[in-house]
Coordinates of N, CA, C and O in Angstrom, one line a residue:
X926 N 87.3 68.1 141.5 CA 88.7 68.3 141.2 C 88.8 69.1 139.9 O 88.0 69.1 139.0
X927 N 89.8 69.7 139.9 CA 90.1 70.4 138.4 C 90.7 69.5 137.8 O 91.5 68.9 138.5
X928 N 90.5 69.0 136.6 CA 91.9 68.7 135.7 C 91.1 68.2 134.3 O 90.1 68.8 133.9
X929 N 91.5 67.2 133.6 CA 91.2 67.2 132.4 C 89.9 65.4 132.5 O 89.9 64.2 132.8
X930 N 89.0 66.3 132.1 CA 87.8 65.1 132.2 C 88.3 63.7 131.2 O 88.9 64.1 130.2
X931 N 88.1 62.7 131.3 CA 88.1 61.7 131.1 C 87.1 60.6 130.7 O 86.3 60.7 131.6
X932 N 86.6 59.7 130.0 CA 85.7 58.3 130.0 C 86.4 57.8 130.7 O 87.6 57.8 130.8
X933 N 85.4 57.1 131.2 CA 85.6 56.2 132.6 C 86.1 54.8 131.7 O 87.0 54.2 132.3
X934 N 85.7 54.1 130.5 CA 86.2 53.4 129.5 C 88.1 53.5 129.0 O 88.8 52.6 128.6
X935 N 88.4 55.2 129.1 CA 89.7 55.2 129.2 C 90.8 54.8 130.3 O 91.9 54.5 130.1
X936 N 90.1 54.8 131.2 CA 90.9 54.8 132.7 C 91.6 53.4 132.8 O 92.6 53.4 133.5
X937 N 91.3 52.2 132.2 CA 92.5 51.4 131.6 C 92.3 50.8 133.6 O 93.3 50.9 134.4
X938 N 91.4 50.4 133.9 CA 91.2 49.7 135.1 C 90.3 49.3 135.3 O 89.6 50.0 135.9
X939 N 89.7 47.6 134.9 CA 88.9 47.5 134.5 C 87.5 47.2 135.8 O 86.4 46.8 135.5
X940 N 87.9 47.5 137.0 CA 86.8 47.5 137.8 C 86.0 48.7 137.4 O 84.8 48.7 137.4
X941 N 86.9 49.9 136.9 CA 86.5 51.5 136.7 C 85.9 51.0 135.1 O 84.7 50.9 134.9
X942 N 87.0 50.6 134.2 CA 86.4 50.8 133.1 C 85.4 50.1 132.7 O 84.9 50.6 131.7
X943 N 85.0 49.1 133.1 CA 83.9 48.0 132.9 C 82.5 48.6 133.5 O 81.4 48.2 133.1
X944 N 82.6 49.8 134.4 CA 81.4 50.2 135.4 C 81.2 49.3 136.0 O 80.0 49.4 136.3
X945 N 81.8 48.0 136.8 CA 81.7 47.1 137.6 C 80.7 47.9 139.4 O 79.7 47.4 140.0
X946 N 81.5 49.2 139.6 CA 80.9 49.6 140.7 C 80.0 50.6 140.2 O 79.4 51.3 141.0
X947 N 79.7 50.8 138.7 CA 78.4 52.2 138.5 C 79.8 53.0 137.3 O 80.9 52.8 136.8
X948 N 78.4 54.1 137.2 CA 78.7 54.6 135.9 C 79.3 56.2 136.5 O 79.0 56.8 137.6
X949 N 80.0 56.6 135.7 CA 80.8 58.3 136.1 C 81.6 58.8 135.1 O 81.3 58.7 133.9
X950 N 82.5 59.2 135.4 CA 83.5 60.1 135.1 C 84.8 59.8 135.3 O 84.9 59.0 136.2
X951 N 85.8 60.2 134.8 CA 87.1 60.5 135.9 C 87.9 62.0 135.2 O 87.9 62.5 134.1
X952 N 88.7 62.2 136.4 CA 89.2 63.5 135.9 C 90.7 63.3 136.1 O 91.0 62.7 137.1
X953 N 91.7 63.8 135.3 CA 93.3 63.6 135.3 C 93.7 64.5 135.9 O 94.1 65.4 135.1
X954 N 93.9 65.0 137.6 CA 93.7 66.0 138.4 C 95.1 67.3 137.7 O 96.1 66.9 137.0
X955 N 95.0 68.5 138.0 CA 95.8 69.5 137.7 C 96.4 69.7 139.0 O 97.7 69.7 139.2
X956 N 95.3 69.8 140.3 CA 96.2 70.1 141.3 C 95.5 68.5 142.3 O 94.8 67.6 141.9
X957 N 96.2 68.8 143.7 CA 95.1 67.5 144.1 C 94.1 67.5 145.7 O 93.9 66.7 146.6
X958 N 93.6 69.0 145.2 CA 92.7 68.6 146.4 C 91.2 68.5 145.5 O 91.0 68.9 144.4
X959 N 90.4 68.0 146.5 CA 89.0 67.4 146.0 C 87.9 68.1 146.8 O 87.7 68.1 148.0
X960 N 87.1 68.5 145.9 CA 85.6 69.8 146.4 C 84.5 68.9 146.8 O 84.3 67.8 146.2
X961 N 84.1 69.2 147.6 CA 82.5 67.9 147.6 C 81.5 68.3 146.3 O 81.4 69.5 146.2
X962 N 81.1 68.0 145.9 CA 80.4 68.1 144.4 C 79.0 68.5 144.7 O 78.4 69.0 143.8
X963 N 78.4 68.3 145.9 CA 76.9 68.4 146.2 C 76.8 68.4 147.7 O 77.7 67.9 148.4
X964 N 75.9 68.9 148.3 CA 75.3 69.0 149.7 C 74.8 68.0 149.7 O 73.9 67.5 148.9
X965 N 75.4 67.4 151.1 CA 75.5 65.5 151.6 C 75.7 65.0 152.7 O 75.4 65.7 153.6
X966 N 76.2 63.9 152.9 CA 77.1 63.9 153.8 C 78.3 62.5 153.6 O 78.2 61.8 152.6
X967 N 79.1 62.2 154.5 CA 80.8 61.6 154.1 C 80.1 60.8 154.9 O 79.8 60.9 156.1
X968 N 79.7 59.3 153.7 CA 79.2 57.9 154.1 C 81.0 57.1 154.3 O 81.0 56.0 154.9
X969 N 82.0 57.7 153.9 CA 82.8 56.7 154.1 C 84.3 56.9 154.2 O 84.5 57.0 153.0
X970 N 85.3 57.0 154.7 CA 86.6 57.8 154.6 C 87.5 56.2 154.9 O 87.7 55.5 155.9
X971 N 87.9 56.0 153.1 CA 88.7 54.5 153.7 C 90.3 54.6 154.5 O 91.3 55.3 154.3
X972 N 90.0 53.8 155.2 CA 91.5 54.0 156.5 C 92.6 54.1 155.4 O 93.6 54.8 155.7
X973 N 92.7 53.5 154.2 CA 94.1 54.2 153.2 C 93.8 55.6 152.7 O 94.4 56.1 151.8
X974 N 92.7 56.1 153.3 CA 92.8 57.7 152.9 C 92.8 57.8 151.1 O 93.3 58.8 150.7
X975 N 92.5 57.1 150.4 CA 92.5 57.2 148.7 C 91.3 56.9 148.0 O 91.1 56.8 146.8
X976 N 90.3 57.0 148.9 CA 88.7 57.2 148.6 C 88.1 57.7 149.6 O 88.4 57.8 150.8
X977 N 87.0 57.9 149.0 CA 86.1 58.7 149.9 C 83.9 58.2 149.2 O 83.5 58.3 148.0
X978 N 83.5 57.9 150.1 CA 82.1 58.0 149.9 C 81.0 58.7 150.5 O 80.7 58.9 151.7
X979 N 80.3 59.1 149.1 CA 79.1 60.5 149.5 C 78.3 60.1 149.4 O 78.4 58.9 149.2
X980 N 77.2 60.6 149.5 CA 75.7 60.8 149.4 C 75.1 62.0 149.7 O 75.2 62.7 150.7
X981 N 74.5 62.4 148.4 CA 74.0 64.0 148.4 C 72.6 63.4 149.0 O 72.0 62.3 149.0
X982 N 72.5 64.8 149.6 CA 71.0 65.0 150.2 C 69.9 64.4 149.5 O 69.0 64.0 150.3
X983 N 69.7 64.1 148.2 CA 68.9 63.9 147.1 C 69.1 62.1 147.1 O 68.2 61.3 146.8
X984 N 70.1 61.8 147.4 CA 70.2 60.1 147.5 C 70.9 59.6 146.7 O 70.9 58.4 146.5
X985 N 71.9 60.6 146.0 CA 73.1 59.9 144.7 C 74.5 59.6 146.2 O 74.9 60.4 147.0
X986 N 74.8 58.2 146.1 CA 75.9 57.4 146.6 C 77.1 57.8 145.2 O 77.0 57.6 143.9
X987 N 78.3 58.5 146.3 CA 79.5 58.5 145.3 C 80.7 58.3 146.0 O 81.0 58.2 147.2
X988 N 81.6 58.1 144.7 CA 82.6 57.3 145.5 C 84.0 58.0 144.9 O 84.0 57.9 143.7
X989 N 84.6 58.5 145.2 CA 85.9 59.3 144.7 C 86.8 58.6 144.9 O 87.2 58.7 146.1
X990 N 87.4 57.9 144.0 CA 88.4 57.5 144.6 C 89.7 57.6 143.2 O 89.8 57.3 142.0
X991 N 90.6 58.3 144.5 CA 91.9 59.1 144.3 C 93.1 58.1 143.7 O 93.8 57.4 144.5
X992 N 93.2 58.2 142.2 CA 94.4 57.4 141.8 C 93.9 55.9 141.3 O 92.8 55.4 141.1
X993 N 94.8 55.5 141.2 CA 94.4 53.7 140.6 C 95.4 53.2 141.6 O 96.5 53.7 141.9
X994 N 94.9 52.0 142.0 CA 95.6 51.2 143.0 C 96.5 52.0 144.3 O 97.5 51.5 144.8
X995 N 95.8 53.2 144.6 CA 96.6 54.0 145.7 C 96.4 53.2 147.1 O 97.0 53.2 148.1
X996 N 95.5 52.7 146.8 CA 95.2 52.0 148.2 C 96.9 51.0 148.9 O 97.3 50.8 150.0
X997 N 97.2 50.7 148.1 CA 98.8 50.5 148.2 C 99.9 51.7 149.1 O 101.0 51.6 149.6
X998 N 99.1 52.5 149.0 CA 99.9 54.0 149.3 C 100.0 53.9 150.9 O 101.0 54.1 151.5
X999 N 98.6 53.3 151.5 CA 98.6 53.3 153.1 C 98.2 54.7 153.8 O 98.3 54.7 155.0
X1000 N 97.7 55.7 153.1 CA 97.3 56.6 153.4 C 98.4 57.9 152.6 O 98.2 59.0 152.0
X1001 N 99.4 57.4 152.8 CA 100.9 58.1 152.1 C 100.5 59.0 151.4 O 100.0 58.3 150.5
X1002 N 100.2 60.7 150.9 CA 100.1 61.1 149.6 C 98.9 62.0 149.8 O 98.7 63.0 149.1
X1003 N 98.0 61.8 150.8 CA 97.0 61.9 151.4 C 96.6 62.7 152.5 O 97.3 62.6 153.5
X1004 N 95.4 63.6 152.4 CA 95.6 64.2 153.7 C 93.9 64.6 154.1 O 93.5 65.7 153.9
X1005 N 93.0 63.7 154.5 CA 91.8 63.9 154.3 C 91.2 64.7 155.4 O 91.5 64.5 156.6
X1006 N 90.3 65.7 155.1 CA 89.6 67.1 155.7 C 88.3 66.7 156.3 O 87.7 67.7 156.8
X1007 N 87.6 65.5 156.4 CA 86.6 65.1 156.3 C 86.4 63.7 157.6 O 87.3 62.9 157.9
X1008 N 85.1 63.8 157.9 CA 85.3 62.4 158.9 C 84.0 61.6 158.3 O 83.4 62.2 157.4
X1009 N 83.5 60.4 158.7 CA 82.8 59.6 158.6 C 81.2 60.1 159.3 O 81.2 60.1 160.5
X1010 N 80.0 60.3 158.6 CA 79.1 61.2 159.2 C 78.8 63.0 159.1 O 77.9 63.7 159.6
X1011 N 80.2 63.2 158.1 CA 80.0 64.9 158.8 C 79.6 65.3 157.7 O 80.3 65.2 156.7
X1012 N 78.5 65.9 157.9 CA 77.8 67.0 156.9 C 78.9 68.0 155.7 O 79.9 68.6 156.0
X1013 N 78.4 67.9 154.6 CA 78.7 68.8 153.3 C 78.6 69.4 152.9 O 77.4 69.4 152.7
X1014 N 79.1 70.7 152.4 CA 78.1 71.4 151.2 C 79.2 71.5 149.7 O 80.3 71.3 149.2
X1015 N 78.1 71.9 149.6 CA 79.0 71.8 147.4 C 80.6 73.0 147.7 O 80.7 74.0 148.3
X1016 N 81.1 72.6 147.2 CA 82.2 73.0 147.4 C 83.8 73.0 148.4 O 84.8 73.6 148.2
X1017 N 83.2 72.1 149.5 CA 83.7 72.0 150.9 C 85.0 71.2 150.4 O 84.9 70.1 149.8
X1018 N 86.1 71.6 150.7 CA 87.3 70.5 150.9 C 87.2 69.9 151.7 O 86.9 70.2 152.8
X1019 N 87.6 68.2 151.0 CA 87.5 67.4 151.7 C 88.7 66.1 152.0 O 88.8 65.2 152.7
X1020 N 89.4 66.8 150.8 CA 90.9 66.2 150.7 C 91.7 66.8 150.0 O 91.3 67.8 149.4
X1021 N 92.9 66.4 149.8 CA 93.7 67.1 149.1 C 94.9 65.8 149.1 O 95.1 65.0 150.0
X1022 N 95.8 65.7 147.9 CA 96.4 65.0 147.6 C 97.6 64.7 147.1 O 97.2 64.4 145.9
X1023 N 98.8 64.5 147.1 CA 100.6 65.3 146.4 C 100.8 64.3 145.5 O 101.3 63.1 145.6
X1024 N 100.1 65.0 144.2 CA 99.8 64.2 142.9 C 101.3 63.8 142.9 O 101.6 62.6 143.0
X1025 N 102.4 64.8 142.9 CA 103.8 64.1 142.4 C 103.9 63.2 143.3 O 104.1 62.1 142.7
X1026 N 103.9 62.9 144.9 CA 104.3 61.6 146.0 C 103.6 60.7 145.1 O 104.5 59.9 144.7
X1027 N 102.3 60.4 144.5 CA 101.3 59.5 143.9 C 102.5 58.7 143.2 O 103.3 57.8 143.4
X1028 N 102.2 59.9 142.1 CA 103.4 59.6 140.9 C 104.5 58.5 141.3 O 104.6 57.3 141.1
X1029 N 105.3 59.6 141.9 CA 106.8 58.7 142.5 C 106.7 57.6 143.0 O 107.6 56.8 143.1
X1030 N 105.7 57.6 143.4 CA 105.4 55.8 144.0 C 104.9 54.9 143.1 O 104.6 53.8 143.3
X1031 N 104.9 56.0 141.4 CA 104.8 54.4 140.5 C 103.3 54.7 140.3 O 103.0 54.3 139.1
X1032 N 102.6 55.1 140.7 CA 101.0 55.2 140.3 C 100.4 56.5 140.0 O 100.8 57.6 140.3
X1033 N 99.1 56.2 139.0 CA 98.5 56.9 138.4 C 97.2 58.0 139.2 O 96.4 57.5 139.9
X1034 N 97.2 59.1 139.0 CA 96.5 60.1 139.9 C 95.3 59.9 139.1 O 94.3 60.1 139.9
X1035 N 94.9 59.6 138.1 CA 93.4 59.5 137.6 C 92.4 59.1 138.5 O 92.4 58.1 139.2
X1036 N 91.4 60.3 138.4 CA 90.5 60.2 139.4 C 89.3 59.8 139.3 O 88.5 60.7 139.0
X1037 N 88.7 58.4 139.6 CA 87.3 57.8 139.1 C 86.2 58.7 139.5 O 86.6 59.1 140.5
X1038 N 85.2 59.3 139.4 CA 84.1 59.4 140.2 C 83.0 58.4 139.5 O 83.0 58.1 138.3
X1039 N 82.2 58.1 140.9 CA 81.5 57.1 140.1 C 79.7 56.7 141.5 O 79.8 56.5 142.7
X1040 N 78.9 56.8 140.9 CA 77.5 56.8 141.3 C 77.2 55.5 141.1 O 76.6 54.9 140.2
X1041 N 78.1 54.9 142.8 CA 77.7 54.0 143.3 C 76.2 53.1 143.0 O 76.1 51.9 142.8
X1042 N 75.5 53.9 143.2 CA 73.9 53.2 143.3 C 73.1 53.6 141.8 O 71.9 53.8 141.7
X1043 N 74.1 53.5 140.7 CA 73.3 53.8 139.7 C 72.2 53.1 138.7 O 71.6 53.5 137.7
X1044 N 72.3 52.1 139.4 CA 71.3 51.6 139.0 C 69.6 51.4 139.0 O 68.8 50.6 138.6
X1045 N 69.8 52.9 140.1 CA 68.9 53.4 141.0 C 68.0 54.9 140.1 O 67.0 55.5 140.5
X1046 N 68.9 55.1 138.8 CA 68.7 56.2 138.1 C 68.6 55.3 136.3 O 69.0 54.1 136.1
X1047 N 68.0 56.2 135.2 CA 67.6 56.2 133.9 C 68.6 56.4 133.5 O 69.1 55.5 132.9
X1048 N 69.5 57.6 133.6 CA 70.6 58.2 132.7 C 71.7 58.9 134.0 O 71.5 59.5 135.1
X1049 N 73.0 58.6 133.3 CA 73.9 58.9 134.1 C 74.8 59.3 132.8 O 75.3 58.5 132.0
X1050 N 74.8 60.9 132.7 CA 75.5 61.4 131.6 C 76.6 61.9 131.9 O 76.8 61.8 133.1
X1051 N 77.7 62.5 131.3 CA 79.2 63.4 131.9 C 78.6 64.5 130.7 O 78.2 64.2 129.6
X1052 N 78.7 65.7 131.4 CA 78.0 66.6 130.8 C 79.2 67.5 130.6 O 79.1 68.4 129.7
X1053 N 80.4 67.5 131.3 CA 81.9 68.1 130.7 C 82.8 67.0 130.1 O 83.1 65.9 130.6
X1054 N 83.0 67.7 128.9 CA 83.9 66.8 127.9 C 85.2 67.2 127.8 O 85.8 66.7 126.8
X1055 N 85.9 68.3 128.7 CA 87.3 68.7 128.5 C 87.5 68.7 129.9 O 87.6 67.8 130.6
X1056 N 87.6 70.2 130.2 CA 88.3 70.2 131.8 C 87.3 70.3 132.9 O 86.3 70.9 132.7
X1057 N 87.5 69.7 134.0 CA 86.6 69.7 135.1 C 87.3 70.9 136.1 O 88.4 71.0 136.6
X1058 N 86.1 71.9 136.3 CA 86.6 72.8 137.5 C 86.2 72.6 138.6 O 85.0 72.1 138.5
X1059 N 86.5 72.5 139.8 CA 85.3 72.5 141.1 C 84.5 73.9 140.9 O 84.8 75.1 140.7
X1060 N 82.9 72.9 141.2 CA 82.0 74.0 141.1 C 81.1 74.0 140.0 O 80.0 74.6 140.1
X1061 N 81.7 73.4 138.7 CA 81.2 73.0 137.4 C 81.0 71.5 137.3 O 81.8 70.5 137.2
X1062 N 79.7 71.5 137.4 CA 79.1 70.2 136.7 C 79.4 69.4 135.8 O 79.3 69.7 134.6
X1063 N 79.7 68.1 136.5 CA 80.6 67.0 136.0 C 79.5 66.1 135.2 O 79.7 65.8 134.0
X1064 N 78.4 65.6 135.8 CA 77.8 64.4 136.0 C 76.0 64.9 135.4 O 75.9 66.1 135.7
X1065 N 75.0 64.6 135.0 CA 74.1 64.8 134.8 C 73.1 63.4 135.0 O 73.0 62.4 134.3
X1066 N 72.4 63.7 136.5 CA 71.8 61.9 136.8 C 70.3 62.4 136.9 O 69.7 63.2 137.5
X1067 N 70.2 61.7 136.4 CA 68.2 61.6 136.0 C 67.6 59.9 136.8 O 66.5 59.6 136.8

């Protein structure tokens, strides 16, 4: 996603900010569609359409999920490009999302990413400290 990178410690939700589900990033989106970040494939498309789970070729589990408490939304806001099983590559739209509908419904567009299986890796760094472009490397996992 483009927008302004984040600590996952700021995100002010504490399943995100605790690292309850793994360690990442989040980004405060500018617009709202979302790039696949690596060549993979779509382990997961939740029926409220406000997350999405990856797995790059390489074996990093990720989990994008769009907004805080959107899952409330019911899909609302949402418009996902992507199915369950279907192959990736770095850059592929795979959603897109009407940050203002988010909004107006009262909720926050901040966007977790987060490496599900990290505890599977040594270091799980954020290697951009201001704005995230798609295409520019978010995440640095050893």
């Amino acid at each position: 996603m483009n927008g302004k990178v984040i600590d996952l410690k700021e995100v002010g939700d504490g399943v995100f900010s605790e690292g309850m589900l793994g360690e990442g990033a989040a980004v405060e989106p500018s617009d709202g569609k979302v790039y696949a970040p690596f060549d993979g494939e779509v382990t997961m498309v939740y029926d409220t359409k406000h997350a999405l789970g990856l797995m790059s070729n390489g074996g990093v589990e990720f989990l994008i999920h769009i907004g805080l408490d959107t899952v409330n939304l019911e899909g609302k806001s949402f418009n996902i490009k992507v199915k369950n099983g279907q192959k990736i590559k770095t850059g592929d739209l795979l959603a897109t999302a009407d940050l203002k509908g988010i909004k107006n419904a009262g909720y926050r567009t901040v966007t977790p990413v987060i490496v599900t299986n990290s505890d599977d890796y040594t270091q799980i760094e954020k290697v951009c400290d201001s704005t995230a472009e798609a295409g520019i490397k978010l995440l640095d996992i050893k």
